[in-house]
Amino acid sequence: MSLLLLGIETSCDETAAAVVAGGRRIRSNIISSQIELHQPFGGVVPELASRKHLQNINPIIGEALREAGVGWGDLAGIAVTHGPGLVGALLVGLTVAKALAFARRLPLVAVNHLEGHIYANYLAHPSLEPPFIALVVSGGHTDLVHVLGHGEYHPLGQTRDDAAGEAFDKVARVLGLGYPGGPLLDAAARGGNPQAIDFPRAVLKDAPLDFSFSGVKTAVLNYHNQQRQRGKEINVADVAASFQAAVVEVLVDKTLLAAKTLSLDKVAICGGVAANSALREHFRIRGAEAGLEILSPPPILCTDNAAMIAAAGYHRLKAGCFAPLDLNAVPNLPLIGGK
Ligand code: KG4
Ligand code: ZN
């Protein structure tokens, strides 16, 4: 019988718990979003996020077990995100997971949130096996990774400044679209012309697989200010579509270059920005042209969830990587080389 893991995720503004069988099959996936709480502030307020996690975590875990139809005695372990993320937010999930592991005598498994994002692809594609290229695009990270095996990663490229999601969120704010910026900009861009404005694409000749999004972000800001100074109307849909096209082009180009360089024919995209409709569409078209298999989780598994944490935890559990009960939160935990 497949081992059942409870996953717990509270690294940012989603309180989530899930039960996953054999690291691949979702039995329940409960996500409580805090969007309404943070909306008036235009972004995540860390202190409020922690307090809301505290209120929600126990009921969410109860719901995850109930929906999966399992009791504590059926579980083989508890997997929890210990970084990267907001320290106060991480500590809520971590403390609850440690207390439950101790009280229920279950093994505790520490999961890196970024590794969790990669594992969302194993949930969505049950026959997926390494090696493959992963593009992790979230609110805090933009990483190109060679996935060699379970828990075995080789870094290929990363952002030198803003993460892709961060750029989406900042540009959405400039355009008055509000929070959460990424999905709102995605929606606004649907009615716009992606060729209306030629925003810059950073190439970075010395490290072709690295990214930089601060230039395109500043270009949008400058364009916005210039238009306003000239008293001209800003076509929000066109600006959104043109900005999105610039970011998507760079993400797709560099990912395909990585696959070509390493002679790999499988690419998995993940993280919140992987929910972006233009990014998914361009990967589909360009991947097919290049003869690559492009994998992506459904949007609900791209953004933060606990099923991906349970999936990543399963492989750690099988490898005997148990966490001690004094496990701490690591806000800047890197995907590679972190403990
Ligand atoms: O992975 P995630 O849920 O949380 C982090 O680990 O950061 O990613 C959140 C990021 C935010 O920047 C959000 O604006 C972006 O993903 N995002 C999107 C879309 N949905 C979420 N960006 C562009 N288009 C979307 N549809
Ligand atoms: Zn995330």
mmCIF file of C-alpha atoms and ligand atoms in Angstrom:
data_model
loop_
_atom_site.group_PDB
_atom_site.id
_atom_site.type_symbol
_atom_site.label_atom_id
_atom_site.label_comp_id
_atom_site.label_asym_id
_atom_site.label_seq_id
_atom_site.Cartn_x
_atom_site.Cartn_y
_atom_site.Cartn_z
ATOM 1 C CA MET A 1 0.000 0.000 0.000
ATOM 2 C CA SER A 2 1.194 3.561 -0.776
ATOM 3 C CA LEU A 3 2.502 5.605 2.117
ATOM 4 C CA LEU A 4 0.275 8.512 3.097
ATOM 5 C CA LEU A 5 1.857 11.843 4.000
ATOM 6 C CA LEU A 6 0.302 14.929 5.515
ATOM 7 C CA GLY A 7 1.785 18.100 3.985
ATOM 8 C CA ILE A 8 1.725 21.491 5.715
ATOM 9 C CA GLU A 9 2.545 24.807 3.986
ATOM 10 C CA THR A 10 2.476 28.313 5.509
ATOM 11 C CA SER A 11 5.473 30.072 3.914
ATOM 12 C CA CYS A 12 3.620 33.154 2.646
ATOM 13 C CA ASP A 13 -0.078 34.014 2.335
ATOM 14 C CA GLU A 14 -1.694 30.608 1.866
ATOM 15 C CA THR A 15 -2.507 28.302 4.774
ATOM 16 C CA ALA A 16 -2.495 24.831 3.265
ATOM 17 C CA ALA A 17 -2.673 21.173 4.256
ATOM 18 C CA ALA A 18 -2.941 18.089 2.049
ATOM 19 C CA VAL A 19 -2.783 14.314 2.120
ATOM 20 C CA VAL A 20 -0.863 12.608 -0.690
ATOM 21 C CA ALA A 21 -0.458 8.864 -1.339
ATOM 22 C CA GLY A 22 2.808 7.473 -2.643
ATOM 23 C CA GLY A 23 4.124 10.965 -3.419
ATOM 24 C CA ARG A 24 1.897 11.123 -6.508
ATOM 25 C CA ARG A 25 -1.815 10.851 -5.762
ATOM 26 C CA ILE A 26 -3.677 13.720 -4.101
ATOM 27 C CA ARG A 27 -6.215 12.531 -1.523
ATOM 28 C CA SER A 28 -6.998 16.063 -0.330
ATOM 29 C CA ASN A 29 -5.580 19.523 -1.033
ATOM 30 C CA ILE A 30 -6.989 22.288 1.171
ATOM 31 C CA ILE A 31 -5.842 25.875 0.560
ATOM 32 C CA SER A 32 -7.028 28.906 2.485
ATOM 33 C CA SER A 33 -5.943 32.063 0.667
ATOM 34 C CA GLN A 34 -5.426 35.347 2.512
ATOM 35 C CA ILE A 35 -5.986 37.566 -0.540
ATOM 36 C CA GLU A 36 -8.859 39.531 1.016
ATOM 37 C CA LEU A 37 -6.870 40.178 4.190
ATOM 38 C CA HIS A 38 -3.881 41.720 2.365
ATOM 39 C CA GLN A 39 -5.772 43.413 -0.498
ATOM 40 C CA PRO A 40 -6.265 46.780 1.267
ATOM 41 C CA PHE A 41 -2.468 47.015 1.770
ATOM 42 C CA GLY A 42 -1.532 46.172 -1.835
ATOM 43 C CA GLY A 43 0.763 43.331 -0.750
ATOM 44 C CA VAL A 44 1.395 40.703 1.927
ATOM 45 C CA VAL A 45 1.713 42.133 5.465
ATOM 46 C CA PRO A 46 3.931 39.566 7.260
ATOM 47 C CA GLU A 47 2.502 40.083 10.769
ATOM 48 C CA LEU A 48 -1.071 39.712 9.548
ATOM 49 C CA ALA A 49 -0.112 36.624 7.540
ATOM 50 C CA SER A 50 1.308 34.892 10.648
ATOM 51 C CA ARG A 51 -1.778 35.680 12.736
ATOM 52 C CA LYS A 52 -4.117 34.372 10.045
ATOM 53 C CA HIS A 53 -2.062 31.175 9.685
ATOM 54 C CA LEU A 54 -2.422 30.656 13.453
ATOM 55 C CA GLN A 55 -6.205 30.981 13.254
ATOM 56 C CA ASN A 56 -6.531 28.702 10.228
ATOM 57 C CA ILE A 57 -3.925 25.992 10.493
ATOM 58 C CA ASN A 58 -5.682 23.509 12.800
ATOM 59 C CA PRO A 59 -9.071 23.616 11.040
ATOM 60 C CA ILE A 60 -7.314 23.307 7.650
ATOM 61 C CA ILE A 61 -5.369 20.223 8.786
ATOM 62 C CA GLY A 62 -8.600 18.708 10.162
ATOM 63 C CA GLU A 63 -10.308 19.337 6.837
ATOM 64 C CA ALA A 64 -7.431 17.783 4.881
ATOM 65 C CA LEU A 65 -7.628 14.579 6.944
ATOM 66 C CA ARG A 66 -11.428 14.465 6.772
ATOM 67 C CA GLU A 67 -11.563 14.977 3.028
ATOM 68 C CA ALA A 68 -8.902 12.312 2.502
ATOM 69 C CA GLY A 69 -10.874 9.966 4.792
ATOM 70 C CA VAL A 70 -7.801 9.162 6.893
ATOM 71 C CA GLY A 71 -7.016 9.213 10.600
ATOM 72 C CA TRP A 72 -3.696 9.951 12.317
ATOM 73 C CA GLY A 73 -2.947 6.234 12.507
ATOM 74 C CA ASP A 74 -3.016 5.947 8.705
ATOM 75 C CA LEU A 75 -0.227 8.483 8.162
ATOM 76 C CA ALA A 76 3.422 7.538 7.555
ATOM 77 C CA GLY A 77 4.736 11.031 8.268
ATOM 78 C CA ILE A 78 4.312 14.791 8.255
ATOM 79 C CA ALA A 79 6.063 16.971 5.670
ATOM 80 C CA VAL A 80 6.390 20.687 6.345
ATOM 81 C CA THR A 81 7.899 23.703 4.554
ATOM 82 C CA HIS A 82 10.835 25.073 6.563
ATOM 83 C CA GLY A 83 11.966 27.695 4.039
ATOM 84 C CA PRO A 84 12.320 29.873 2.094
ATOM 85 C CA GLY A 85 9.546 32.294 3.075
ATOM 86 C CA LEU A 86 8.425 34.775 5.711
ATOM 87 C CA VAL A 87 9.887 33.700 9.027
ATOM 88 C CA GLY A 88 6.774 34.358 11.138
ATOM 89 C CA ALA A 89 4.578 32.587 8.609
ATOM 90 C CA LEU A 90 6.918 29.594 8.284
ATOM 91 C CA LEU A 91 7.111 29.217 12.064
ATOM 92 C CA VAL A 92 3.361 28.642 12.380
ATOM 93 C CA GLY A 93 3.293 25.599 10.072
ATOM 94 C CA LEU A 94 6.595 24.356 11.400
ATOM 95 C CA THR A 95 5.591 24.537 15.064
ATOM 96 C CA VAL A 96 2.274 22.798 14.440
ATOM 97 C CA ALA A 97 4.008 20.081 12.384
ATOM 98 C CA LYS A 98 6.608 19.475 15.109
ATOM 99 C CA ALA A 99 3.961 19.305 17.852
ATOM 100 C CA LEU A 100 1.846 16.869 15.820
ATOM 101 C CA ALA A 101 4.843 14.709 14.904
ATOM 102 C CA PHE A 102 5.807 14.487 18.579
ATOM 103 C CA ALA A 103 2.278 13.862 19.900
ATOM 104 C CA ARG A 104 1.325 11.359 17.185
ATOM 105 C CA ARG A 105 4.786 9.706 17.069
ATOM 106 C CA LEU A 106 5.141 10.342 13.342
ATOM 107 C CA PRO A 107 8.358 11.068 11.442
ATOM 108 C CA LEU A 108 8.856 14.730 10.517
ATOM 109 C CA VAL A 109 10.205 15.633 7.087
ATOM 110 C CA ALA A 110 11.565 19.104 6.247
ATOM 111 C CA VAL A 111 10.765 20.326 2.742
ATOM 112 C CA ASN A 112 12.265 23.202 0.779
ATOM 113 C CA HIS A 113 9.384 25.233 -0.672
ATOM 114 C CA LEU A 114 11.134 25.507 -4.075
ATOM 115 C CA GLU A 115 11.629 21.754 -4.215
ATOM 116 C CA GLY A 116 7.909 21.509 -3.434
ATOM 117 C CA HIS A 117 7.126 23.604 -6.522
ATOM 118 C CA ILE A 118 9.154 21.208 -8.689
ATOM 119 C CA TYR A 119 7.300 18.221 -7.166
ATOM 120 C CA ALA A 120 3.927 19.677 -8.209
ATOM 121 C CA ASN A 121 4.905 18.271 -11.605
ATOM 122 C CA TYR A 122 5.172 14.728 -10.208
ATOM 123 C CA LEU A 123 1.591 15.077 -8.946
ATOM 124 C CA ALA A 124 0.339 16.304 -12.303
ATOM 125 C CA HIS A 125 2.330 13.798 -14.374
ATOM 126 C CA PRO A 126 2.402 10.461 -12.534
ATOM 127 C CA SER A 127 4.966 8.847 -14.860
ATOM 128 C CA LEU A 128 7.449 11.761 -14.733
ATOM 129 C CA GLU A 129 10.993 10.747 -13.792
ATOM 130 C CA PRO A 130 14.253 12.733 -13.815
ATOM 131 C CA PRO A 131 16.326 13.903 -15.596
ATOM 132 C CA PHE A 132 14.610 17.074 -16.807
ATOM 133 C CA ILE A 133 14.986 20.865 -16.813
ATOM 134 C CA ALA A 134 12.873 22.731 -14.257
ATOM 135 C CA LEU A 135 11.983 26.406 -14.504
ATOM 136 C CA VAL A 136 10.914 27.615 -11.050
ATOM 137 C CA VAL A 137 9.146 30.968 -11.374
ATOM 138 C CA SER A 138 7.540 32.329 -8.225
ATOM 139 C CA GLY A 139 7.142 35.559 -6.276
ATOM 140 C CA GLY A 140 10.636 35.333 -4.807
ATOM 141 C CA HIS A 141 12.565 33.104 -7.242
ATOM 142 C CA THR A 142 13.426 32.568 -10.877
ATOM 143 C CA ASP A 143 15.647 29.505 -11.191
ATOM 144 C CA LEU A 144 16.632 27.213 -14.034
ATOM 145 C CA VAL A 145 17.596 23.840 -12.604
ATOM 146 C CA HIS A 146 18.830 20.529 -13.988
ATOM 147 C CA VAL A 147 16.906 17.884 -12.044
ATOM 148 C CA LEU A 148 19.213 14.852 -12.027
ATOM 149 C CA GLY A 149 17.306 12.663 -9.585
ATOM 150 C CA HIS A 150 15.041 12.910 -6.559
ATOM 151 C CA GLY A 151 16.551 15.639 -4.387
ATOM 152 C CA GLU A 152 19.484 16.016 -6.807
ATOM 153 C CA TYR A 153 19.738 19.404 -8.482
ATOM 154 C CA HIS A 154 22.297 21.290 -10.496
ATOM 155 C CA PRO A 155 21.810 25.076 -10.824
ATOM 156 C CA LEU A 156 21.839 26.434 -14.382
ATOM 157 C CA GLY A 157 20.687 30.015 -14.006
ATOM 158 C CA GLN A 158 18.904 32.413 -11.714
ATOM 159 C CA THR A 159 17.739 35.994 -11.548
ATOM 160 C CA ARG A 160 20.254 38.683 -10.712
ATOM 161 C CA ASP A 161 17.632 41.079 -9.378
ATOM 162 C CA ASP A 162 13.838 40.797 -9.316
ATOM 163 C CA ALA A 163 12.070 37.459 -9.532
ATOM 164 C CA ALA A 164 9.606 37.148 -12.420
ATOM 165 C CA GLY A 165 6.613 37.156 -10.045
ATOM 166 C CA GLU A 166 7.982 40.183 -8.223
ATOM 167 C CA ALA A 167 8.206 42.064 -11.546
ATOM 168 C CA PHE A 168 4.601 41.083 -12.376
ATOM 169 C CA ASP A 169 3.444 42.299 -8.952
ATOM 170 C CA LYS A 170 5.320 45.622 -9.161
ATOM 171 C CA VAL A 171 4.188 46.394 -12.713
ATOM 172 C CA ALA A 172 0.587 45.519 -11.761
ATOM 173 C CA ARG A 173 0.838 48.055 -8.933
ATOM 174 C CA VAL A 174 2.169 50.766 -11.297
ATOM 175 C CA LEU A 175 -0.737 50.064 -13.655
ATOM 176 C CA GLY A 176 -3.209 50.328 -10.769
ATOM 177 C CA LEU A 177 -4.338 46.724 -11.112
ATOM 178 C CA GLY A 178 -3.928 45.947 -7.399
ATOM 179 C CA TYR A 179 -3.028 42.786 -5.499
ATOM 180 C CA PRO A 180 -2.378 39.979 -6.277
ATOM 181 C CA GLY A 181 -0.624 41.496 -9.257
ATOM 182 C CA GLY A 182 0.330 38.459 -11.364
ATOM 183 C CA PRO A 183 -3.132 37.020 -12.018
ATOM 184 C CA LEU A 184 -4.680 40.502 -12.438
ATOM 185 C CA LEU A 185 -2.033 41.495 -14.990
ATOM 186 C CA ASP A 186 -2.536 38.169 -16.787
ATOM 187 C CA ALA A 187 -6.269 38.973 -17.056
ATOM 188 C CA ALA A 188 -5.687 42.617 -18.098
ATOM 189 C CA ALA A 189 -3.221 41.535 -20.828
ATOM 190 C CA ARG A 190 -5.836 39.335 -22.514
ATOM 191 C CA GLY A 191 -7.429 42.321 -24.211
ATOM 192 C CA GLY A 192 -4.121 43.982 -25.150
ATOM 193 C CA ASN A 193 -1.638 43.981 -28.026
ATOM 194 C CA PRO A 194 1.642 42.298 -26.976
ATOM 195 C CA GLN A 195 3.504 44.157 -29.746
ATOM 196 C CA ALA A 196 2.204 47.622 -28.816
ATOM 197 C CA ILE A 197 5.343 48.638 -26.889
ATOM 198 C CA ASP A 198 8.799 47.146 -27.360
ATOM 199 C CA PHE A 199 9.966 46.644 -23.759
ATOM 200 C CA PRO A 200 13.571 45.417 -23.275
ATOM 201 C CA ARG A 201 14.565 41.748 -23.032
ATOM 202 C CA ALA A 202 17.735 41.225 -20.947
ATOM 203 C CA VAL A 203 20.113 38.827 -22.709
ATOM 204 C CA LEU A 204 23.161 38.706 -20.316
ATOM 205 C CA LYS A 205 25.908 37.520 -22.685
ATOM 206 C CA ASP A 206 28.331 36.477 -19.913
ATOM 207 C CA ALA A 207 25.758 34.132 -18.315
ATOM 208 C CA PRO A 208 23.101 33.325 -20.928
ATOM 209 C CA LEU A 209 20.969 31.247 -18.531
ATOM 210 C CA ASP A 210 20.731 33.990 -15.889
ATOM 211 C CA PHE A 211 17.777 36.376 -15.783
ATOM 212 C CA SER A 212 17.257 40.062 -15.048
ATOM 213 C CA PHE A 213 13.824 41.648 -14.789
ATOM 214 C CA SER A 214 14.604 44.996 -13.165
ATOM 215 C CA GLY A 215 15.241 46.602 -16.590
ATOM 216 C CA VAL A 216 11.853 45.710 -18.033
ATOM 217 C CA LYS A 217 10.140 46.718 -14.789
ATOM 218 C CA THR A 218 11.846 50.157 -14.850
ATOM 219 C CA ALA A 219 11.044 50.544 -18.555
ATOM 220 C CA VAL A 220 7.332 50.095 -17.809
ATOM 221 C CA LEU A 221 7.568 52.604 -14.951
ATOM 222 C CA ASN A 222 9.345 55.159 -17.198
ATOM 223 C CA TYR A 223 6.857 54.624 -20.032
ATOM 224 C CA HIS A 224 3.982 55.106 -17.593
ATOM 225 C CA ASN A 225 5.455 58.327 -16.167
ATOM 226 C CA GLN A 226 6.304 59.768 -19.613
ATOM 227 C CA GLN A 227 2.796 59.140 -20.927
ATOM 228 C CA ARG A 228 1.305 60.795 -17.865
ATOM 229 C CA GLN A 229 3.626 63.820 -18.155
ATOM 230 C CA ARG A 230 2.560 64.215 -21.782
ATOM 231 C CA GLY A 231 -1.048 64.040 -20.679
ATOM 232 C CA LYS A 232 -1.603 60.921 -22.765
ATOM 233 C CA GLU A 233 -4.061 58.153 -21.940
ATOM 234 C CA ILE A 234 -2.405 54.876 -20.896
ATOM 235 C CA ASN A 235 -3.730 51.771 -22.562
ATOM 236 C CA VAL A 236 -3.409 49.408 -19.593
ATOM 237 C CA ALA A 237 -4.198 46.285 -21.614
ATOM 238 C CA ASP A 238 -1.480 47.091 -24.191
ATOM 239 C CA VAL A 239 1.134 47.888 -21.524
ATOM 240 C CA ALA A 240 0.254 44.714 -19.596
ATOM 241 C CA ALA A 241 0.361 42.556 -22.737
ATOM 242 C CA SER A 242 3.669 44.099 -23.919
ATOM 243 C CA PHE A 243 5.329 43.699 -20.512
ATOM 244 C CA GLN A 244 4.080 40.125 -20.225
ATOM 245 C CA ALA A 245 5.340 39.331 -23.742
ATOM 246 C CA ALA A 246 8.841 40.589 -22.826
ATOM 247 C CA VAL A 247 9.007 38.474 -19.646
ATOM 248 C CA VAL A 248 7.520 35.381 -21.271
ATOM 249 C CA GLU A 249 9.888 35.568 -24.261
ATOM 250 C CA VAL A 250 12.954 35.644 -22.018
ATOM 251 C CA LEU A 251 11.696 32.815 -19.785
ATOM 252 C CA VAL A 252 10.886 30.577 -22.748
ATOM 253 C CA ASP A 253 14.084 31.425 -24.716
ATOM 254 C CA LYS A 254 16.412 30.658 -21.811
ATOM 255 C CA THR A 255 14.604 27.493 -20.766
ATOM 256 C CA LEU A 256 14.748 26.139 -24.319
ATOM 257 C CA LEU A 257 18.424 27.110 -24.532
ATOM 258 C CA ALA A 258 19.089 25.153 -21.309
ATOM 259 C CA ALA A 259 17.326 22.075 -22.712
ATOM 260 C CA LYS A 260 19.339 22.325 -25.944
ATOM 261 C CA THR A 261 22.640 22.862 -24.131
ATOM 262 C CA LEU A 262 22.104 19.808 -21.934
ATOM 263 C CA SER A 263 20.475 17.727 -24.704
ATOM 264 C CA LEU A 264 17.408 17.098 -22.548
ATOM 265 C CA ASP A 265 13.972 16.758 -24.119
ATOM 266 C CA LYS A 266 11.827 17.233 -21.017
ATOM 267 C CA VAL A 267 11.038 20.585 -19.393
ATOM 268 C CA ALA A 268 8.859 21.116 -16.316
ATOM 269 C CA ILE A 269 7.657 24.587 -15.382
ATOM 270 C CA CYS A 270 6.402 25.414 -11.884
ATOM 271 C CA GLY A 271 5.761 28.147 -9.296
ATOM 272 C CA GLY A 272 3.038 30.816 -9.266
ATOM 273 C CA VAL A 273 4.105 32.475 -12.533
ATOM 274 C CA ALA A 274 3.773 29.095 -14.290
ATOM 275 C CA ALA A 275 0.005 29.693 -13.916
ATOM 276 C CA ASN A 276 0.353 32.596 -16.396
ATOM 277 C CA SER A 277 -1.730 31.933 -19.493
ATOM 278 C CA ALA A 278 0.712 33.536 -21.969
ATOM 279 C CA LEU A 279 3.682 31.658 -20.507
ATOM 280 C CA ARG A 280 1.833 28.332 -20.761
ATOM 281 C CA GLU A 281 0.736 29.054 -24.338
ATOM 282 C CA HIS A 282 4.220 30.109 -25.510
ATOM 283 C CA PHE A 283 5.850 27.083 -23.901
ATOM 284 C CA ARG A 284 3.271 24.871 -25.626
ATOM 285 C CA ILE A 285 3.960 26.363 -29.069
ATOM 286 C CA ARG A 286 7.732 26.822 -28.834
ATOM 287 C CA GLY A 287 8.216 23.473 -27.054
ATOM 288 C CA ALA A 288 6.384 21.647 -29.846
ATOM 289 C CA GLU A 289 8.510 23.448 -32.477
ATOM 290 C CA ALA A 290 11.676 22.399 -30.648
ATOM 291 C CA GLY A 291 10.479 18.796 -30.189
ATOM 292 C CA LEU A 292 10.403 19.122 -26.393
ATOM 293 C CA GLU A 293 7.967 17.677 -23.898
ATOM 294 C CA ILE A 294 6.708 20.619 -21.832
ATOM 295 C CA LEU A 295 5.149 19.694 -18.500
ATOM 296 C CA SER A 296 3.239 21.982 -16.196
ATOM 297 C CA PRO A 297 0.971 21.437 -13.220
ATOM 298 C CA PRO A 298 -2.604 22.778 -13.418
ATOM 299 C CA PRO A 299 -2.699 26.410 -12.166
ATOM 300 C CA ILE A 300 -3.953 25.407 -8.683
ATOM 301 C CA LEU A 301 -0.780 23.311 -8.201
ATOM 302 C CA CYS A 302 1.472 26.091 -9.583
ATOM 303 C CA THR A 303 0.623 28.529 -6.793
ATOM 304 C CA ASP A 304 1.338 27.626 -3.171
ATOM 305 C CA ASN A 305 -0.238 24.425 -1.871
ATOM 306 C CA ALA A 306 0.595 21.625 0.542
ATOM 307 C CA ALA A 307 0.136 18.684 -1.853
ATOM 308 C CA MET A 308 3.456 19.619 -3.487
ATOM 309 C CA ILE A 309 5.081 19.653 -0.034
ATOM 310 C CA ALA A 310 3.757 16.175 0.763
ATOM 311 C CA ALA A 311 4.958 14.948 -2.653
ATOM 312 C CA ALA A 312 8.497 16.254 -2.083
ATOM 313 C CA GLY A 313 8.410 14.955 1.500
ATOM 314 C CA TYR A 314 7.578 11.449 0.315
ATOM 315 C CA HIS A 315 10.936 11.069 -1.431
ATOM 316 C CA ARG A 316 12.777 12.450 1.591
ATOM 317 C CA LEU A 317 10.919 9.999 3.839
ATOM 318 C CA LYS A 318 11.786 7.065 1.526
ATOM 319 C CA ALA A 319 15.437 8.192 1.611
ATOM 320 C CA GLY A 320 15.337 8.216 5.432
ATOM 321 C CA CYS A 321 15.860 11.988 5.672
ATOM 322 C CA PHE A 322 13.984 12.717 8.888
ATOM 323 C CA ALA A 323 14.059 16.129 10.527
ATOM 324 C CA PRO A 324 14.806 16.628 14.232
ATOM 325 C CA LEU A 325 12.164 18.193 16.472
ATOM 326 C CA ASP A 326 14.338 21.290 16.916
ATOM 327 C CA LEU A 327 14.051 22.020 13.184
ATOM 328 C CA ASN A 328 14.032 25.770 12.568
ATOM 329 C CA ALA A 329 12.597 28.039 9.878
ATOM 330 C CA VAL A 330 15.154 29.243 7.292
ATOM 331 C CA PRO A 331 13.770 32.338 5.513
ATOM 332 C CA ASN A 332 16.496 32.384 2.822
ATOM 333 C CA LEU A 333 16.864 28.636 2.346
ATOM 334 C CA PRO A 334 18.410 27.983 -1.106
ATOM 335 C CA LEU A 335 17.218 25.071 -3.260
ATOM 336 C CA ILE A 336 20.733 23.756 -3.605
ATOM 337 C CA GLY A 337 23.176 23.453 -0.738
ATOM 338 C CA GLY A 338 20.672 24.450 1.981
ATOM 339 C CA LYS A 339 20.103 22.426 5.154
HETATM 340 O O1 KG4 B 1 4.624 30.233 -5.993
HETATM 341 P P1 KG4 B 1 3.796 31.352 -5.498
HETATM 342 O O2 KG4 B 1 2.327 31.100 -5.277
HETATM 343 O O3 KG4 B 1 4.385 31.922 -4.163
HETATM 344 C C1 KG4 B 1 5.765 32.054 -3.989
HETATM 345 O O4 KG4 B 1 6.411 31.033 -3.706
HETATM 346 O O5 KG4 B 1 6.240 33.191 -4.211
HETATM 347 O O6 KG4 B 1 3.996 32.537 -6.536
HETATM 348 C C2 KG4 B 1 3.389 33.768 -6.334
HETATM 349 C C3 KG4 B 1 3.757 34.655 -7.498
HETATM 350 C C4 KG4 B 1 3.251 36.075 -7.311
HETATM 351 O O7 KG4 B 1 4.263 36.967 -7.691
HETATM 352 C C5 KG4 B 1 2.073 36.122 -8.261
HETATM 353 O O8 KG4 B 1 1.785 37.415 -8.737
HETATM 354 C C6 KG4 B 1 2.553 35.211 -9.369
HETATM 355 O O9 KG4 B 1 3.178 34.151 -8.705
HETATM 356 N N1 KG4 B 1 1.427 34.705 -10.188
HETATM 357 C C7 KG4 B 1 1.270 35.012 -11.491
HETATM 358 C C8 KG4 B 1 0.067 34.409 -11.906
HETATM 359 N N2 KG4 B 1 -0.460 33.737 -10.829
HETATM 360 C C9 KG4 B 1 0.405 33.936 -9.792
HETATM 361 N N3 KG4 B 1 2.036 35.746 -12.319
HETATM 362 C C10 KG4 B 1 1.616 35.895 -13.583
HETATM 363 N N4 KG4 B 1 0.468 35.361 -14.048
HETATM 364 C C11 KG4 B 1 -0.333 34.600 -13.267
HETATM 365 N N5 KG4 B 1 -1.460 34.070 -13.736
HETATM 366 ZN ZN ZN B 2 5.620 29.343 -3.800
#
